Structures are given as C-alpha cells and as structure tokens.
Amino acid sequence: MADKIEKQFPIKVELIPSGGGVFEVVVDGKLIYSKKATGGFPAELTIMEILGKD
C-alpha cells in the first residue's frame, strides 16, 4: 500500500512498526484511519479515497 500511495500522491510514507494489532494512518499529524476505531483493516481503495479528498 505504501508504494501505491507514494506513486499516486506527492507524499513520503513512513511505516512505523507497533504491537497489539495497531494500524493507523496519519497525515500531517491528523489521524485519518484507525483499525481500533473501525474494527478492521481498511481496503486499499478506502485509504486512497481519503487521501484524495485532502
């Protein structure tokens, strides 16, 4: 997913390993997706759509 985001948008993706099943997507300090809040991993298209709106 990181590769596709960098190809589509002029941003640098940083992957930060964590534990406990945490998966969050943060852009410019703003949380745009949280696995904990939604209960599951996002579809790749979901993240691309969210990034395209900003």
mmCIF file of C-alpha atoms in Angstrom:
data_model
loop_
_atom_site.group_PDB
_atom_site.id
_atom_site.type_symbol
_atom_site.label_atom_id
_atom_site.label_comp_id
_atom_site.label_asym_id
_atom_site.label_seq_id
_atom_site.Cartn_x
_atom_site.Cartn_y
_atom_site.Cartn_z
ATOM 1 C CA MET A 1 0.000 0.000 0.000
ATOM 2 C CA ALA A 2 2.850 2.416 0.811
ATOM 3 C CA ASP A 3 4.270 2.105 -2.713
ATOM 4 C CA LYS A 4 0.912 2.846 -4.326
ATOM 5 C CA ILE A 5 0.338 5.874 -2.095
ATOM 6 C CA GLU A 6 3.747 7.330 -2.981
ATOM 7 C CA LYS A 7 3.110 6.779 -6.697
ATOM 8 C CA GLN A 8 -0.323 8.441 -6.586
ATOM 9 C CA PHE A 9 0.392 11.327 -4.203
ATOM 10 C CA PRO A 10 3.402 13.621 -3.669
ATOM 11 C CA ILE A 11 3.993 12.404 -0.108
ATOM 12 C CA LYS A 12 6.555 10.292 1.723
ATOM 13 C CA VAL A 13 5.141 7.251 3.511
ATOM 14 C CA GLU A 14 6.733 6.197 6.787
ATOM 15 C CA LEU A 15 5.919 2.762 8.189
ATOM 16 C CA ILE A 16 6.277 2.544 11.970
ATOM 17 C CA PRO A 17 6.166 -0.950 13.489
ATOM 18 C CA SER A 18 3.957 -1.327 16.545
ATOM 19 C CA GLY A 19 2.373 -4.052 18.610
ATOM 20 C CA GLY A 20 -1.052 -5.043 19.781
ATOM 21 C CA GLY A 21 -2.678 -5.032 16.360
ATOM 22 C CA VAL A 22 -2.444 -1.258 15.962
ATOM 23 C CA PHE A 23 -2.857 0.044 12.409
ATOM 24 C CA GLU A 24 -3.265 3.770 11.942
ATOM 25 C CA VAL A 25 -2.847 6.124 9.015
ATOM 26 C CA VAL A 26 -1.751 9.630 9.980
ATOM 27 C CA VAL A 27 -1.276 12.502 7.512
ATOM 28 C CA ASP A 28 0.364 15.729 8.691
ATOM 29 C CA GLY A 29 -0.352 14.777 12.290
ATOM 30 C CA LYS A 30 -4.046 14.086 11.595
ATOM 31 C CA LEU A 31 -5.408 10.571 12.162
ATOM 32 C CA ILE A 32 -7.330 9.586 9.029
ATOM 33 C CA TYR A 33 -7.814 5.875 9.726
ATOM 34 C CA SER A 34 -7.689 3.699 12.835
ATOM 35 C CA LYS A 35 -8.132 -0.070 12.888
ATOM 36 C CA LYS A 36 -9.039 0.184 16.570
ATOM 37 C CA ALA A 37 -11.858 2.642 15.839
ATOM 38 C CA THR A 38 -13.247 0.729 12.844
ATOM 39 C CA GLY A 39 -12.568 -2.831 13.950
ATOM 40 C CA GLY A 40 -10.628 -3.849 10.861
ATOM 41 C CA PHE A 41 -8.037 -3.080 8.252
ATOM 42 C CA PRO A 42 -9.035 -0.633 5.520
ATOM 43 C CA ALA A 43 -9.457 -1.587 1.914
ATOM 44 C CA GLU A 44 -6.620 -0.096 -0.116
ATOM 45 C CA LEU A 45 -9.147 1.940 -2.076
ATOM 46 C CA THR A 46 -10.521 3.438 1.159
ATOM 47 C CA ILE A 47 -7.158 4.947 2.081
ATOM 48 C CA MET A 48 -6.585 6.218 -1.463
ATOM 49 C CA GLU A 49 -10.027 7.869 -1.460
ATOM 50 C CA ILE A 50 -9.401 9.538 1.913
ATOM 51 C CA LEU A 51 -6.022 10.855 0.752
ATOM 52 C CA GLY A 52 -7.560 12.143 -2.469
ATOM 53 C CA LYS A 53 -10.049 14.277 -0.544
ATOM 54 C CA ASP A 54 -7.367 16.212 1.362
#
